[in-house]
Coordinates of C-alpha atoms (C1' of nucleotides) in Angstrom, one line a residue:
Chain A
M1 CA -10.3 3.9 10.1
P2 CA -7.4 5.1 8.1
E3 CA -7.2 7.5 5.3
G4 CA -5.3 10.7 5.9
P5 CA -8.1 12.6 7.1
S6 CA -9.1 10.4 9.9
I7 CA -5.5 10.5 11.5
I8 CA -5.8 14.1 11.0
I9 CA -8.5 13.9 13.6
L10 CA -6.4 11.7 15.7
K11 CA -4.1 14.2 16.0
E12 CA -6.7 16.8 16.9
E13 CA -8.3 14.3 19.7
L14 CA -4.8 13.9 21.4
Q15 CA -3.9 17.7 21.4
P16 CA -4.6 17.6 25.3
F17 CA -1.4 15.2 25.8
V18 CA 0.9 17.5 24.0
G19 CA 3.8 18.4 26.4
K20 CA 2.8 15.8 28.4
K21 CA 5.0 13.1 30.7
I22 CA 4.8 9.6 29.7
T23 CA 4.4 7.9 33.1
A24 CA 3.9 4.7 32.2
A25 CA 4.1 2.4 28.6
G26 CA 3.0 -0.8 27.4
G27 CA 1.4 -3.0 24.8
T28 CA 2.2 -5.9 22.8
S29 CA 4.5 -4.0 20.1
K30 CA 7.9 -5.2 20.0
N31 CA 8.9 -2.4 18.2
V32 CA 8.7 -0.3 21.4
D33 CA 11.4 0.3 23.9
Y34 CA 8.9 0.7 26.7
K35 CA 11.5 1.5 29.2
A36 CA 13.4 3.8 27.4
I37 CA 10.3 6.3 26.5
T38 CA 8.9 5.9 30.1
G39 CA 9.2 9.7 31.6
S40 CA 9.8 11.0 28.1
R41 CA 7.5 14.3 27.3
V42 CA 5.6 14.3 24.2
L43 CA 7.1 17.0 22.1
D44 CA 4.2 16.6 19.2
F45 CA 1.7 14.6 17.7
R46 CA 2.5 14.9 13.6
S47 CA 1.3 13.0 10.6
W48 CA 2.5 12.1 7.2
G49 CA -0.6 10.9 5.1
K50 CA -2.1 7.4 7.0
H51 CA 1.4 7.6 9.4
F52 CA 0.8 8.8 12.9
L53 CA 3.9 10.3 14.7
I54 CA 4.4 10.6 18.4
C55 CA 7.3 12.7 18.6
L56 CA 9.3 12.6 21.8
P57 CA 13.1 13.8 22.7
D58 CA 14.9 11.2 21.5
R59 CA 12.8 9.4 19.2
T60 CA 9.6 9.1 17.3
L61 CA 6.7 6.2 17.7
R62 CA 5.0 5.8 14.2
I63 CA 1.6 4.2 14.5
H64 CA 0.0 2.6 11.2
L65 CA -3.6 1.6 11.7
L66 CA -3.8 0.1 8.7
M67 CA -6.9 -1.4 7.6
F68 CA -8.7 -2.2 11.0
G69 CA -6.8 -0.5 13.6
K70 CA -8.5 1.6 16.3
Y71 CA -7.3 3.6 18.9
S72 CA -9.4 4.6 22.5
I73 CA -8.5 7.7 25.0
N74 CA -9.1 7.2 28.7
D75 CA -10.9 4.6 27.9
D76 CA -10.4 0.5 28.8
T77 CA -13.7 -1.0 27.7
R78 CA -12.1 -2.8 24.6
P79 CA -11.7 -6.6 24.9
A80 CA -8.2 -6.7 23.0
Q81 CA -4.8 -6.4 24.5
P82 CA -3.4 -2.8 23.1
R83 CA -0.8 -2.8 20.6
L84 CA 0.7 0.4 22.2
R85 CA -0.8 1.7 25.7
L86 CA 0.8 5.6 26.8
E87 CA -0.1 6.7 30.0
F88 CA -0.1 9.9 31.5
G89 CA -0.7 9.9 34.9
K90 CA -4.3 9.3 35.3
K91 CA -5.1 10.0 31.3
F92 CA -4.1 7.1 29.2
I93 CA -4.2 6.2 25.2
N94 CA -4.3 2.7 23.9
F95 CA -3.8 1.8 20.2
Y96 CA -5.2 -1.4 18.7
S97 CA -4.4 -3.7 16.0
C98 CA -2.2 -1.8 14.4
A99 CA 1.6 -1.2 13.0
V100 CA 4.0 0.2 15.5
N101 CA 7.4 1.6 14.9
T102 CA 10.3 3.4 16.5
I103 CA 11.9 5.9 14.1
L104 CA 15.4 7.4 15.5
E105 CA 16.2 9.3 12.3
P106 CA 15.6 13.0 12.2
L107 CA 11.7 13.0 10.7
D108 CA 12.7 15.1 7.7
E109 CA 15.0 12.5 6.5
V110 CA 12.4 10.1 6.8
Y111 CA 9.7 11.5 5.2
D112 CA 8.7 14.0 2.0
W113 CA 6.4 16.1 3.7
S114 CA 5.0 17.7 0.1
A115 CA 3.6 14.8 -0.8
D116 CA 1.2 14.7 2.1
V117 CA -2.2 16.0 0.3
M118 CA -3.0 17.7 4.0
N119 CA 0.1 19.0 5.1
P120 CA 0.7 22.9 4.6
A121 CA 3.9 22.0 2.6
W122 CA 1.6 19.8 0.0
S123 CA 3.3 20.3 -3.7
A124 CA 0.9 20.1 -6.3
R125 CA 3.7 20.8 -8.9
S126 CA 6.1 17.8 -7.1
A127 CA 3.1 15.6 -7.5
L128 CA 2.7 16.5 -11.0
K129 CA 6.3 16.1 -11.5
K130 CA 6.1 12.1 -10.1
L131 CA 3.1 11.3 -12.1
R132 CA 4.7 12.6 -15.3
A133 CA 7.5 10.6 -14.6
N134 CA 5.1 7.2 -14.4
P135 CA 2.9 7.8 -17.6
H136 CA 2.2 3.7 -17.8
M137 CA 0.7 3.9 -14.4
L138 CA -2.9 3.5 -14.1
V139 CA -4.5 6.5 -12.3
C140 CA -6.4 4.5 -9.9
D141 CA -2.7 3.2 -8.9
A142 CA -1.4 6.7 -8.8
L143 CA -3.8 8.2 -6.4
L144 CA -3.1 5.4 -4.0
D145 CA 0.6 5.7 -4.3
Q146 CA 1.7 7.1 -0.9
Q147 CA 5.0 8.4 -2.6
I148 CA 2.7 11.0 -4.6
F149 CA -0.7 11.1 -2.9
S150 CA 0.4 10.4 0.8
G151 CA -2.8 10.1 2.9
V152 CA -5.3 9.0 0.1
G153 CA -6.9 5.6 0.5
N154 CA -9.4 3.8 -1.6
I155 CA -12.5 5.7 -0.8
I156 CA -11.1 9.2 -1.6
K157 CA -9.5 7.3 -4.7
N158 CA -12.9 6.1 -6.2
E159 CA -14.7 9.6 -4.8
V160 CA -11.7 11.9 -6.6
L161 CA -12.1 9.9 -9.9
Y162 CA -15.4 10.3 -10.1
R163 CA -15.7 14.2 -9.1
I164 CA -13.3 14.7 -12.1
R165 CA -15.1 12.4 -14.3
V166 CA -11.8 10.0 -15.2
N167 CA -12.5 6.6 -15.7
P168 CA -10.0 4.6 -13.3
K169 CA -8.3 2.4 -16.3
N170 CA -6.8 5.6 -17.9
K171 CA -3.2 5.4 -17.9
V172 CA -1.5 8.3 -16.1
G173 CA 0.5 9.5 -19.8
S174 CA -3.2 9.4 -21.6
L175 CA -4.9 12.0 -19.7
P176 CA -4.8 15.6 -21.0
A177 CA -3.1 17.9 -19.0
P178 CA -5.7 19.9 -17.4
K179 CA -7.4 16.6 -16.1
L180 CA -4.0 15.5 -14.5
R181 CA -3.9 18.9 -12.5
A182 CA -7.6 18.6 -12.1
M183 CA -6.9 15.0 -10.5
T184 CA -3.9 16.3 -8.2
K185 CA -6.2 19.4 -7.1
E186 CA -9.3 17.2 -6.5
A187 CA -7.1 14.6 -4.4
V188 CA -6.3 17.5 -1.9
H189 CA -10.1 19.3 -2.2
Y190 CA -11.6 15.8 -1.5
S191 CA -9.4 15.1 1.3
F192 CA -10.4 18.1 3.4
Q193 CA -14.1 17.4 2.4
F194 CA -13.3 14.2 3.9
L195 CA -12.1 15.7 6.9
D196 CA -15.4 17.8 7.3
W197 CA -17.9 15.4 6.8
K198 CA -16.3 12.9 9.0
K199 CA -16.3 15.5 11.4
A200 CA -19.9 15.7 11.2
F201 CA -20.4 11.9 11.1
S202 CA -21.9 12.3 7.5
L203 CA -19.0 11.0 5.1
K204 CA -20.8 8.1 3.7
K205 CA -23.9 10.2 2.9
H206 CA -21.8 12.1 0.8
W207 CA -20.5 9.4 -1.3
L208 CA -21.1 9.5 -5.1
A209 CA -19.3 6.6 -6.1
H210 CA -17.8 4.3 -3.5
T211 CA -20.3 1.6 -3.0
K212 CA -23.0 3.2 -4.9
K213 CA -25.1 1.5 -7.4
I214 CA -26.5 4.3 -9.5
C215 CA -24.6 7.1 -11.1
S216 CA -26.5 10.7 -9.6
R217 CA -25.3 12.4 -12.8
D218 CA -26.7 10.3 -15.5
G219 CA -28.7 7.3 -14.0
H220 CA -26.4 4.8 -15.6
A221 CA -25.1 2.0 -13.3
I222 CA -21.9 2.4 -11.5
I223 CA -19.8 -0.7 -11.8
K224 CA -17.4 -2.5 -9.0
E225 CA -14.1 -3.9 -10.2
Y226 CA -10.9 -4.7 -8.8
L227 CA -8.4 -2.7 -10.3
G228 CA -4.7 -1.8 -10.3
K229 CA -1.9 -3.7 -9.1
T230 CA -3.5 -3.8 -5.4
N231 CA -6.5 -5.0 -6.7
R232 CA -8.4 -2.6 -4.8
R233 CA -12.2 -2.7 -5.3
T234 CA -13.1 0.5 -7.5
F235 CA -16.6 1.7 -8.2
F236 CA -17.1 3.8 -11.1
C237 CA -19.6 5.3 -13.8
P238 CA -18.2 4.0 -17.5
T239 CA -20.4 6.1 -18.9
C240 CA -19.5 9.8 -17.5
Q241 CA -16.0 9.0 -16.4
V242 CA -14.1 9.5 -19.6
L243 CA -11.7 6.8 -21.0
Y244 CA -9.3 8.7 -22.9
R245 CA -6.9 6.9 -25.8
Chain B
dT1 C1' -22.7 -16.6 9.1
dG2 C1' -19.0 -15.9 6.1
dG3 C1' -16.9 -12.9 3.6
dA4 C1' -15.2 -8.5 2.5
dA5 C1' -13.2 -4.4 3.9
dT6 C1' -10.8 2.9 4.7
dG7 C1' -3.8 -1.2 4.3
dT8 C1' 0.7 -2.3 4.1
dT9 C1' 4.8 -5.6 5.0
dG10 C1' 8.0 -9.1 3.9
dG11 C1' 9.6 -12.9 2.1
dA12 C1' 8.9 -16.3 -1.6
dA13 C1' 8.8 -16.7 -6.6
dC14 C1' 10.7 -15.7 -10.6
Chain C
dC1 C1' 20.1 -8.6 -8.2
dG2 C1' 15.7 -6.7 -9.1
dT3 C1' 10.7 -6.8 -9.7
dT4 C1' 6.4 -9.0 -8.9
dC5 C1' 3.1 -11.8 -6.5
dC6 C1' 0.7 -13.2 -2.3
dA7 C1' 0.3 -14.6 2.4
dA8 C1' 0.0 -12.9 6.5
dC9 C1' -2.3 -9.6 10.2
dA10 C1' -6.5 -8.0 12.5
dT11 C1' -11.7 -6.1 13.6
dT12 C1' -16.1 -4.9 12.8
dC13 C1' -20.1 -4.9 10.1
dC14 C1' -23.4 -6.6 6.7

DNA sequence: TGGAATGTTGGAAC
DNA sequence: CGTTCCAACATTCC
């Protein structure tokens, strides 16, 4: 479900609820004061990477869909109990198996919007600065670092590295400067392609590395290894994705 | 059918 | 006290 582009789609699907008043709220999350938010109007839906933000006058509800989170709109056919349910008269939204939190601070104090690859405030310069400050970090970890590339997930990581022909085992500091810039640029570019393809239900069709077995560039085998500090599965072509020294 | 997967967290361990 | 590690969580698919 997640990765930044999917959250953008969620935000777009919920646009009809902007400005609407919550007439009832419930769910299994213990991090929400359901009574307090009943009667509040939704000022806006925002997002920061994989965080989906429901902005109310006096607080923000933060939804993180994690690996298996789901949502449904005006549809109660799911068997599971929603973690969070917001009703707007006869219409409603349900969120399932996600992490829900309440934020009381102003969002600008909580989030660095320039780190979100899909936000207009995204700053490549700022990302490069953070990367240069972490030369020891593996590039496969760097792309998954939400403080640097908020919204990038494992699929985007694999596709970005394949597209710029960079081996995931490189350290940030060993990449030539143009490659580091290319990585930063492609993280944004591919995220928007992901968005378009996901909307067209053709995301998987465009995967070049993720879950693939053969490199479409040179016909060599794509390797699967569990890499980085979080041991995420990483697909890459050791032949065309360069390992710098 | 069991294992793995678009992810993060909190607390234990060191 | 800082860091690192790992279990836990939850759902769907192959």
